[in-house]
Coordinates of C-alpha atoms in Angstrom, one line a residue:
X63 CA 105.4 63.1 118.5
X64 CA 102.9 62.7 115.5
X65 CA 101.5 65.3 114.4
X66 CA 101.7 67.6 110.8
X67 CA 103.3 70.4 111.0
X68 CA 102.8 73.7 108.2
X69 CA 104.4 72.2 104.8
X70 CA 107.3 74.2 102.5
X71 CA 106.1 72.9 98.9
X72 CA 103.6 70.8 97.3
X73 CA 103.6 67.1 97.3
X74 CA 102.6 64.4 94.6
X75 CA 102.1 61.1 96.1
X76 CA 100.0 58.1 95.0
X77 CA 96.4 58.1 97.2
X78 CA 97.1 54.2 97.7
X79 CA 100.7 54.8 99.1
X80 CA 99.1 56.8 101.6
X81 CA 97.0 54.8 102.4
X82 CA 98.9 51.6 102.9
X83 CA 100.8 53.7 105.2
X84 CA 98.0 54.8 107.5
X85 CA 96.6 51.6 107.3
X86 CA 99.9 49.9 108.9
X87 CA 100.0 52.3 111.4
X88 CA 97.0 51.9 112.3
X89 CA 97.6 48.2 113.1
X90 CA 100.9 49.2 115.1
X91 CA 99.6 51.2 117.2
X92 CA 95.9 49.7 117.7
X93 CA 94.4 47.9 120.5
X94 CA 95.5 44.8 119.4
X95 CA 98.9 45.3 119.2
X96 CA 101.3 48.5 120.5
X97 CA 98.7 49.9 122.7
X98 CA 98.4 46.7 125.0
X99 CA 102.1 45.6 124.9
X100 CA 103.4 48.9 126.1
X101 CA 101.2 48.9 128.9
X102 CA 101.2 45.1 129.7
X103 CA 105.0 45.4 130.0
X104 CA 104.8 48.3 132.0
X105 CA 102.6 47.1 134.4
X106 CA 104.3 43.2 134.6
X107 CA 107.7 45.1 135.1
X108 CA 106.5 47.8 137.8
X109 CA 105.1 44.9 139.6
X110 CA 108.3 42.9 139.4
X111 CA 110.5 45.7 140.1
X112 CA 108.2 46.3 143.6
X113 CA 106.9 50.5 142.3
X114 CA 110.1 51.2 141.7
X115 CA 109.2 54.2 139.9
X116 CA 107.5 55.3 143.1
X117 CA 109.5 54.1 146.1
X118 CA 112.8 55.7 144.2
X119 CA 111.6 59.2 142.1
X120 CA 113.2 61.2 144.9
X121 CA 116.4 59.8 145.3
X122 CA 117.0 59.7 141.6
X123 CA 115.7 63.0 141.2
X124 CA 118.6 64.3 143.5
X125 CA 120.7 61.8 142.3
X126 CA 120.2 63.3 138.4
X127 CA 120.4 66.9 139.0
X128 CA 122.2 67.2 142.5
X129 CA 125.3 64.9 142.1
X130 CA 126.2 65.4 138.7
X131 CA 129.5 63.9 139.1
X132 CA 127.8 60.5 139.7
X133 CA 128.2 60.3 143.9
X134 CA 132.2 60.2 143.0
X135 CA 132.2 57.7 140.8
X136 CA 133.1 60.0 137.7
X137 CA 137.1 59.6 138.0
X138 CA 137.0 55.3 138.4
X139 CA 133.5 54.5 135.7
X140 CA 133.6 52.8 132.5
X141 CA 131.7 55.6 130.1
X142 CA 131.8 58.7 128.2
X143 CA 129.3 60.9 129.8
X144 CA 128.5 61.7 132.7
X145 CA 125.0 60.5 134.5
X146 CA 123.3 64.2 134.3
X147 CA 124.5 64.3 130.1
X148 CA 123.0 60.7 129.4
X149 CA 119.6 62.2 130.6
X150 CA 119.4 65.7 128.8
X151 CA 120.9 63.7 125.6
X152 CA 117.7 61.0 125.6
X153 CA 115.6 64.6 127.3
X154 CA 117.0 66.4 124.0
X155 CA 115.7 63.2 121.7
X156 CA 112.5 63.2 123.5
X157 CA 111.1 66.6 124.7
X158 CA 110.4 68.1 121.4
X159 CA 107.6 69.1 118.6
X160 CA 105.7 66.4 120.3
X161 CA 105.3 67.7 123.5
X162 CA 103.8 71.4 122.1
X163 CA 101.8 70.0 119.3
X164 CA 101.6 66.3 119.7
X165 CA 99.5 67.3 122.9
X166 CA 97.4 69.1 120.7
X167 CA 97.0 66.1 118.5
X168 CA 95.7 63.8 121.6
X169 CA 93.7 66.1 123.0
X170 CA 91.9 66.9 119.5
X171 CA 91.1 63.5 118.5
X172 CA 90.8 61.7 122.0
X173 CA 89.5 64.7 123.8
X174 CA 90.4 65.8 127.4
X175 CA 90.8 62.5 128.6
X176 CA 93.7 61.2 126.7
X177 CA 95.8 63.9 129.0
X178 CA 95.1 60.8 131.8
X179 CA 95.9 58.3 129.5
X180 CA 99.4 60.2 128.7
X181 CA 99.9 60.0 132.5
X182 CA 98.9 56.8 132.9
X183 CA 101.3 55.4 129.7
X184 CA 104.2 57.7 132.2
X185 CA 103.7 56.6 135.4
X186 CA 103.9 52.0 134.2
X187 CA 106.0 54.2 131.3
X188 CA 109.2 55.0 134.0
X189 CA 109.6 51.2 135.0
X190 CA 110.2 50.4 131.2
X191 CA 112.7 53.4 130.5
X192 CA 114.6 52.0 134.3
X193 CA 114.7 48.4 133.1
X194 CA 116.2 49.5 129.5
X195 CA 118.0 51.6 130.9
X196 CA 119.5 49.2 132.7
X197 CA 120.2 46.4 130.2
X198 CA 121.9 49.4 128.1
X199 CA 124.5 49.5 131.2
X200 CA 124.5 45.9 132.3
X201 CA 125.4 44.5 128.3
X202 CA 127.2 47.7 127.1
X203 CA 130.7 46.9 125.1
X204 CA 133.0 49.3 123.7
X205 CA 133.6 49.7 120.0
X206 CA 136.6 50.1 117.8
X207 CA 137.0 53.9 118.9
X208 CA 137.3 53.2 122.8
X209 CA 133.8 54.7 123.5
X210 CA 130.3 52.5 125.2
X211 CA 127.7 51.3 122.7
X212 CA 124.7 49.6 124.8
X213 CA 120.9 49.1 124.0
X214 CA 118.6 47.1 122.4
X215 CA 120.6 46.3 119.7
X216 CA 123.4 45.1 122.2
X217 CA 121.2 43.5 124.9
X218 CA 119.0 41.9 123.2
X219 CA 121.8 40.0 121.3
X220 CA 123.8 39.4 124.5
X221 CA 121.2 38.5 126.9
X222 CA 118.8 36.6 124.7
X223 CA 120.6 33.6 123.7
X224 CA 120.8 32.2 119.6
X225 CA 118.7 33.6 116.7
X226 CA 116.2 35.1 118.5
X227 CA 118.2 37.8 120.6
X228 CA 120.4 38.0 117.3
X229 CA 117.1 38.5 115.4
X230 CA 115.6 40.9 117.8
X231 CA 118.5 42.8 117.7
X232 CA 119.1 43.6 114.3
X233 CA 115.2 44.1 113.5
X234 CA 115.4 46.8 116.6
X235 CA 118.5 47.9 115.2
X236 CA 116.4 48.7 111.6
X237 CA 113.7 50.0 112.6
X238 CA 116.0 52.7 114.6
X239 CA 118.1 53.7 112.1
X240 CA 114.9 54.5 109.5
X241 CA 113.0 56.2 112.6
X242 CA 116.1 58.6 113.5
X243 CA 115.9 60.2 109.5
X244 CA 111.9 60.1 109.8
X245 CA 110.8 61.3 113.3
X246 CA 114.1 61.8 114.7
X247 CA 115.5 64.7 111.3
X248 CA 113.0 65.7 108.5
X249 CA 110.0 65.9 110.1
X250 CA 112.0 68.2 112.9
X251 CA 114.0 70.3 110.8
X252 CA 110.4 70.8 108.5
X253 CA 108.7 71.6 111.7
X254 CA 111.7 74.8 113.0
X255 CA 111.2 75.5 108.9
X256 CA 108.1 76.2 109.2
X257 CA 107.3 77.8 112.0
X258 CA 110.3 81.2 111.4
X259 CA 108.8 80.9 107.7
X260 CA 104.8 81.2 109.3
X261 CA 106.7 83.8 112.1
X262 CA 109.4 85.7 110.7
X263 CA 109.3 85.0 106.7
X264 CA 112.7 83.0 106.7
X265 CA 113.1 81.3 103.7
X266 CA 113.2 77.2 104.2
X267 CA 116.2 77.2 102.3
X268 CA 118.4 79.7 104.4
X269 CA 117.2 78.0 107.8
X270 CA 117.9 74.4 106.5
X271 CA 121.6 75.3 105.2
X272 CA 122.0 77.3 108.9
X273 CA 120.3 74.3 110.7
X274 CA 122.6 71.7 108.7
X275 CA 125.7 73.2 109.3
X276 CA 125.1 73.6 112.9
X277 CA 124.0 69.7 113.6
X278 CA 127.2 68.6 111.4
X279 CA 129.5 70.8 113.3
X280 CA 128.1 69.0 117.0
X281 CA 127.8 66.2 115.8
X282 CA 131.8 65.8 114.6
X283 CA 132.5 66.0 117.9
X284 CA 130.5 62.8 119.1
X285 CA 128.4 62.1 122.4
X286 CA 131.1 63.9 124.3
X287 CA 130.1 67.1 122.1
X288 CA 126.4 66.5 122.3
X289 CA 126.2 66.0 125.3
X290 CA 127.8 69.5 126.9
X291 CA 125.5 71.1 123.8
X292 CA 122.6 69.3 125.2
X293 CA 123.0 69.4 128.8
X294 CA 123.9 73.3 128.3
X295 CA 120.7 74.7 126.6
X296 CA 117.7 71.2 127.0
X297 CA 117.3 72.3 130.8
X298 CA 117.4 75.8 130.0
X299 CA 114.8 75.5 127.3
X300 CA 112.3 73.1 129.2
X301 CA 112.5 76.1 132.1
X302 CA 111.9 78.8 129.4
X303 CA 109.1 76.5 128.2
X304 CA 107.3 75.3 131.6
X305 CA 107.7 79.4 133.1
X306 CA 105.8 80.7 130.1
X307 CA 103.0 77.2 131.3
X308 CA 103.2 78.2 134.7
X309 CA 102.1 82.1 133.9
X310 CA 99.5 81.2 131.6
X311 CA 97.5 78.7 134.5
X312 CA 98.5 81.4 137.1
X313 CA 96.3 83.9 135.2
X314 CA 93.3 80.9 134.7
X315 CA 93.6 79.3 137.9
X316 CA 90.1 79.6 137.8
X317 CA 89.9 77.0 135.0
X318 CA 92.3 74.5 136.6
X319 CA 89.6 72.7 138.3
X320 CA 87.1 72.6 135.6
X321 CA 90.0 71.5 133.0
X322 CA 91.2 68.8 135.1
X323 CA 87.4 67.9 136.0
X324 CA 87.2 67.1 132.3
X325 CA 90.5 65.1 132.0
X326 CA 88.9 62.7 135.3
X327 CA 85.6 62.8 133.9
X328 CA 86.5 61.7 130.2
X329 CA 89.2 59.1 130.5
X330 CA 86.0 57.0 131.1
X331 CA 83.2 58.2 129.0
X332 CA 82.9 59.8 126.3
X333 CA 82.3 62.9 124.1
X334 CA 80.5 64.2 121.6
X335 CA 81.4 66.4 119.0
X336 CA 81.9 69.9 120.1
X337 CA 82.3 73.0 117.1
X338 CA 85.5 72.0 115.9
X339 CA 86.2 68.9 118.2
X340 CA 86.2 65.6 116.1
X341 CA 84.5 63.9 118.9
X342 CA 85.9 60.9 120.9
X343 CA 84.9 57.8 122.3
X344 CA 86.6 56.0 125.0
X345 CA 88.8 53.9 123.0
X346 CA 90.1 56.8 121.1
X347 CA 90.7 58.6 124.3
X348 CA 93.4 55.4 125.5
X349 CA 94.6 54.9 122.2
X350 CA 95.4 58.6 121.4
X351 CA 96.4 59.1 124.9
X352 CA 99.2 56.0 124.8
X353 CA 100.2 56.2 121.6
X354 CA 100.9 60.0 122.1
X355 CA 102.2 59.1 125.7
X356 CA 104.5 57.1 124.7
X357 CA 105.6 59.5 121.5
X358 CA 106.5 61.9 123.6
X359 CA 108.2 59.9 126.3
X360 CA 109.4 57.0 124.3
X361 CA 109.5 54.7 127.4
X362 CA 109.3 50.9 126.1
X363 CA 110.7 52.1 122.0
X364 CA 114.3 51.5 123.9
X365 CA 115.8 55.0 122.1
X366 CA 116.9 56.6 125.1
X367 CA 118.8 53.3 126.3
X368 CA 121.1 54.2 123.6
X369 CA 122.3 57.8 125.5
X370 CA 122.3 55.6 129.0
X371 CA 124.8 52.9 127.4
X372 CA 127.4 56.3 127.3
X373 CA 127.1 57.3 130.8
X374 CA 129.7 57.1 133.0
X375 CA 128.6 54.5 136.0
X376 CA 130.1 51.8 137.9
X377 CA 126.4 50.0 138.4
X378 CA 123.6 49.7 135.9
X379 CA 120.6 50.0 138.7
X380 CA 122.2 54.0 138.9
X381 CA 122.0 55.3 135.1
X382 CA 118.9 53.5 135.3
X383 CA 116.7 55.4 138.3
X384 CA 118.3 58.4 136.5
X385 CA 116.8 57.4 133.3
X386 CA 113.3 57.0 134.5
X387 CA 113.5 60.5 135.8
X388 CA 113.3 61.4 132.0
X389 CA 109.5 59.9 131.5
X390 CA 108.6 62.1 134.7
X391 CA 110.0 65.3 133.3
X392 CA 108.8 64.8 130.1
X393 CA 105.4 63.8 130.6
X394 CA 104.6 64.1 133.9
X395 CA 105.6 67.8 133.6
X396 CA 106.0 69.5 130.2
X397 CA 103.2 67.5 129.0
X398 CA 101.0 68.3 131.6
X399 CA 101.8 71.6 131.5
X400 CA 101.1 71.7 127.5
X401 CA 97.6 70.0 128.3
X402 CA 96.2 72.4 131.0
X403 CA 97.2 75.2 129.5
X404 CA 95.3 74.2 126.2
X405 CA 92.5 73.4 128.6
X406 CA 92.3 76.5 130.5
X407 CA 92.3 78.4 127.5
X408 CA 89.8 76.8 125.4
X409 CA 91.4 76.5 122.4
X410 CA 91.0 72.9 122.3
X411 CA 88.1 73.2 120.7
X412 CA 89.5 74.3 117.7
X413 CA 89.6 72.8 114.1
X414 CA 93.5 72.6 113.8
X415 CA 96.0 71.2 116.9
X416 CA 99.1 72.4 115.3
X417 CA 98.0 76.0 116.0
X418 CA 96.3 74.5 119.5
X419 CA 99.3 75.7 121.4
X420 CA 100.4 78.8 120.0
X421 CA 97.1 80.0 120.4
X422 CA 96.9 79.1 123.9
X423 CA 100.2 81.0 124.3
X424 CA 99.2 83.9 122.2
X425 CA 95.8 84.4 124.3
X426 CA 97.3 83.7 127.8
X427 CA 100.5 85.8 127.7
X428 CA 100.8 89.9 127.3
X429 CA 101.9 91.3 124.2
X430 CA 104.0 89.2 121.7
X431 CA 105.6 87.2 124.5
X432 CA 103.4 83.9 123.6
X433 CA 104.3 84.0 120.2
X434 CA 108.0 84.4 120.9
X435 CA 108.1 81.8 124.0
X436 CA 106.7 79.4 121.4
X437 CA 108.6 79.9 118.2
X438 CA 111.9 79.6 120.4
X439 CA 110.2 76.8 122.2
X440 CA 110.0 74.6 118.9
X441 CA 113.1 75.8 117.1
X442 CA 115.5 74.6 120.0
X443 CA 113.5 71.8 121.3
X444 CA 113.2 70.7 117.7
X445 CA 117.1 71.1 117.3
X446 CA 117.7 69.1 120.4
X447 CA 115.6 66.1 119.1
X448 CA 117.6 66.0 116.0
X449 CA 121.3 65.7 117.9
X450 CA 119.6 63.1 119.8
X451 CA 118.5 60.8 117.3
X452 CA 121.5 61.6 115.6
X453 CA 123.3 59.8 118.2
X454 CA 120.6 56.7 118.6
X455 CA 121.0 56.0 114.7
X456 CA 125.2 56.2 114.5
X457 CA 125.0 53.6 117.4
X458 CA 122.9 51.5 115.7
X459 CA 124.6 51.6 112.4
X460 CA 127.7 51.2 114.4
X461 CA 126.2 47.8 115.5
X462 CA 125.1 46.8 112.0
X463 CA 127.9 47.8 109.8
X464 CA 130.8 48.8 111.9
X465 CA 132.3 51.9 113.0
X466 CA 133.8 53.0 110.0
X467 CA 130.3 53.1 108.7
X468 CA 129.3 55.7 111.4
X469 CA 130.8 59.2 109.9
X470 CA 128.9 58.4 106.3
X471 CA 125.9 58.0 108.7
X472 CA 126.4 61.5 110.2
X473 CA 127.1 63.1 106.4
X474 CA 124.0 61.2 105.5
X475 CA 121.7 62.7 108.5
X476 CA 123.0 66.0 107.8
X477 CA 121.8 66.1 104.3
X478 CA 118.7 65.0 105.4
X479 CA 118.8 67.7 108.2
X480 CA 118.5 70.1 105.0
X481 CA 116.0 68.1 103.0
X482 CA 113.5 68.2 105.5
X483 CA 113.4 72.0 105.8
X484 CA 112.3 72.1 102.0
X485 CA 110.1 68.7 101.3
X486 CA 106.6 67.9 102.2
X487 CA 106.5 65.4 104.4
X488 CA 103.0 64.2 105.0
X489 CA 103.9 60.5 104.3
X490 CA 107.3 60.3 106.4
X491 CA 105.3 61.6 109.1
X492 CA 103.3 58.5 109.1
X493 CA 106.6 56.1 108.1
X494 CA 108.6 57.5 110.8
X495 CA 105.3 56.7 113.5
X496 CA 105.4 53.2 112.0
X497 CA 109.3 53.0 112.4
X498 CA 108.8 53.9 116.3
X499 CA 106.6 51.0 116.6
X500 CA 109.0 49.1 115.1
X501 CA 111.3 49.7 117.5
X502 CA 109.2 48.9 120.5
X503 CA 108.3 45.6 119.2
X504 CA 111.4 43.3 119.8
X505 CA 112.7 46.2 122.5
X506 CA 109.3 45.2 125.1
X507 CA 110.1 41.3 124.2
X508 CA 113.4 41.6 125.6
X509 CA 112.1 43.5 128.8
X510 CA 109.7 41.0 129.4
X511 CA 111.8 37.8 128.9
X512 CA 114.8 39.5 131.0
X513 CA 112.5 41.5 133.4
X514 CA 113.6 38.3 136.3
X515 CA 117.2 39.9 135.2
X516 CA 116.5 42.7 136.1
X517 CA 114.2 42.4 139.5
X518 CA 117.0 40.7 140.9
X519 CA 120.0 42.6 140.4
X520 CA 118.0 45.8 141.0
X521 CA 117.4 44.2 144.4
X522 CA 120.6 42.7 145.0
X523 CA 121.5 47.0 144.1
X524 CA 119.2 48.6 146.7
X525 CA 120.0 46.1 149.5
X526 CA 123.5 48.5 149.4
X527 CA 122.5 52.0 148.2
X528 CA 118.9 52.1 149.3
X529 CA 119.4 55.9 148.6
X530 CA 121.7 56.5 145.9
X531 CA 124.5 58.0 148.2
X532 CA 127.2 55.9 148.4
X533 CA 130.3 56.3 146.3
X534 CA 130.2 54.4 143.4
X535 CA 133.5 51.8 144.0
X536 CA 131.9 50.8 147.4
X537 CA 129.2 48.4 145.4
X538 CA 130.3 44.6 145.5
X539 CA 130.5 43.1 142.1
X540 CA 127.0 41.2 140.9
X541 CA 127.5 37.7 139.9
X542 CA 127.4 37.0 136.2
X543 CA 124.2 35.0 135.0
X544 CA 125.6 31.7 133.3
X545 CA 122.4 31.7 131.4
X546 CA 120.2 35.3 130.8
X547 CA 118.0 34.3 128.0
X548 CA 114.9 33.4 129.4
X549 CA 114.7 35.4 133.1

């Protein structure tokens, strides 16, 4: 989701600061590190878990959005949400700025092809969001308030055995808890800030006090709260979103071919500077292509295994397939949509991708409409994000400093809500894009070193529910592993 949105009020910050910053970020998210780990791990657990991303999308698909009560398990499961509220929770976390304008970023500085690259990051992407997914269910516990914690911060500790799952943990843990105020708060709130000021002339104070007291007020009410708000207005906002798409390539379905000629064709070559195009080469079309794949999906940073650990589920292999389901409607559809319609258009070639979109929108739709579909697009999707990552960081404080700890937490994030809707935030831009590769670090470590875990018992699953219909309480129990910590 990295990208710079329009800015409130002047900064002052040290040239080396900045620096250092980019410079570690660069390194996190290079070829030698993120880049090759994400898609390493993706690939080594699609192969383990026999395409199951592939063989399974339409069952869990109906399963997500067709049985919401969880195929009658909803009475009798251990959780606080249902299945269909765990996904638009981690859908509200994930389809946000990043998906409008974070497209725009790829697509600027790794040209066309980095749109295959985004689909390539989704497709090995959906076996890493099943399998945390499901070690968020398997090693979920309850906390001192009755509800489910799970995820990485749980798992890794309980399933990786001694210091290093305890290690793992807690550095996961960190790294989430400093990404939720960066990525997952300021830079959101700055980003709906901005765009009523640049539309409407709202004053970043006004929309930051309004904003504040709205997040607070949901999120008193916990993941049972944010989860109706989210599964109320996420869906209803990605269909608002995708129709306005849909119109736009309907009216330059002429282009399509050419557009996705180019995405094909420059995944493997490269590009040359064009006008305002800062030119590409084939490495910057992979790395801008993951590393924005996987910032708008977050498949493999172990985030969204946070919402799963809440949902109400009587086998882990379930909340998982429903899980995955996310990466597909995230990238595999919003983002694609984003891409081809800045394609079509030809606004790609411009000098400044935060604008990328809404000129796209402004050119392909009648009248005002693209501006409006846009500014509503950003102000709620940005919203959602924030009640999302609200949740993600009070579970991981939760697992650091106990539960007591977790209502400061949500005063804290509030504030922040506010803060980021009147500071310049070039450099927690760039922190909070470190602090997501943080995350993914020990998160892919424990995928791979559990990923036999997880093959088997996912087997062990489908050998009695091949197709996601039978009633939940009809599963036999699966054995507990005496030993998890190196499967």
């Amino acid at each position: 989701m990295l990208t710079t949105p329009t800015l409130l009020v002047p900064a002052i910050a040290p040239a080396s600061f900045s620096d250092g910053l980019n410079a570690v970020d660069g390194f996190i998210w290079s070829k030698y590190l993120l880049i090759p780990l994400l898609l390493g791990s993706g690939i080594i657990l699609t192969w383990r878990l026999r395409g199951i991303q592939l063989r399974k999308l339409g069952p869990a698909l109906r399963f997500a959005f067709l049985q919401r009560d969880g195929g009658g398990e909803a009475a009798s499961a251990e959780g606080d949400i249902s299945h269909y509220q765990a996904l638009t929770t981690a859908l509200a976390a994930t389809v946000g700025v990043g998906n409008i304008v974070g497209v725009a970023t790829a697509i600027h500085l790794g040209g066309p092809g980095a749109l295959f690259w985004m689909w390539v990051t989704a497709i090995f992407g959906m076996a890493s969001k099943y399998s945390e997914a499901f070690l968020a269910v398997r090693f979920r516990t309850t906390d001192a308030n009755g509800q489910q914690s799970g995820g990485p911060q749980y798992y890794l500790r309980e399933a990786i055995k001694g210091t290093p799952g305890k290690v793992l943990s807690i550095f996961f843990a960190c790294s989430a808890v400093l990404a939720s105020f960066g990525i997952g708060c300021m830079t959101q709130s700055n980003a709906v800030a901005a765009q009523l000021a640049n539309s409407f002339g709202w004053s970043g104070w006004a929309v930051g006090l309004a904003l504040a007291l709205c997040v607070g007020a949901v999120l008193l009410g916990g993941i049972e709260s944010i989860g109706k708000v989210t599964a109320g207005f996420v869906p209803m906002m990605i269909v608002f979103y995708v129709g306005g798409c849909l119109y736009i390539l309907a009216v330059n379905a002429s282009g399509i071919p050419h557009s996705l000629g180019m995405v094909f064709h420059d995944a493997f070559t490269a590009r040359g500077a064009t006008g305002g195009f800062a030119g590409s080469t084939l490495m910057l079309a992979i790395q801008y292509g993951v590393a924005r794949g996987i910032f708008s999906n977050e498949s493999g940073m172990g985030s969204a295994a946070i919402a799963a650990a809440a949902a109400r589920t009587n086998h882990p292999a379930r909340q998982g397939l429903v899980s995955m389901t996310q990466t597909f409607i995230d990238t595999i559809i919003v983002v694609s949509c984003t891409g081809l319609v800045i394609l079509t258009t030809g606004t790609w070639t411009g000098d400044d991708p935060a604008t990328m979109t809404g000129e796209a929108f402004s050119h392909g739709l009648p009248g005002t409409w693209g501006h409006v579909i846009v500014s509503l697009a950003i102000v709620f999707l940005a919203a959602s994000t924030i009640l999302g990552w609200a949740y993600y960081g009070e579970r991981c404080v939760e697992r650091l400093l106990g539960v007591h700890a977790v209502i400061v937490y949500r005063i804290i994030f509030t504030i922040f809500v506010f803060v980021g809707t009147v500071t310049e935030l070039t450099d927690v831009w760039t922190f909070a894009d470190i602090a997501n590769g943080l995350m993914a670090i020990p998160n892919l470590i424990g995928l791979l070193l559990l990923s036999g875990l997880i093959a088997r018992e996912t087997r062990a699953y489908l050998l009695q529910d091949p197709h996601l219909r039978r009633a939940g309480d009809d599963f036999s129990s699966v054995p507990e592993v005496a030993d998890t910590s190196l499967r």
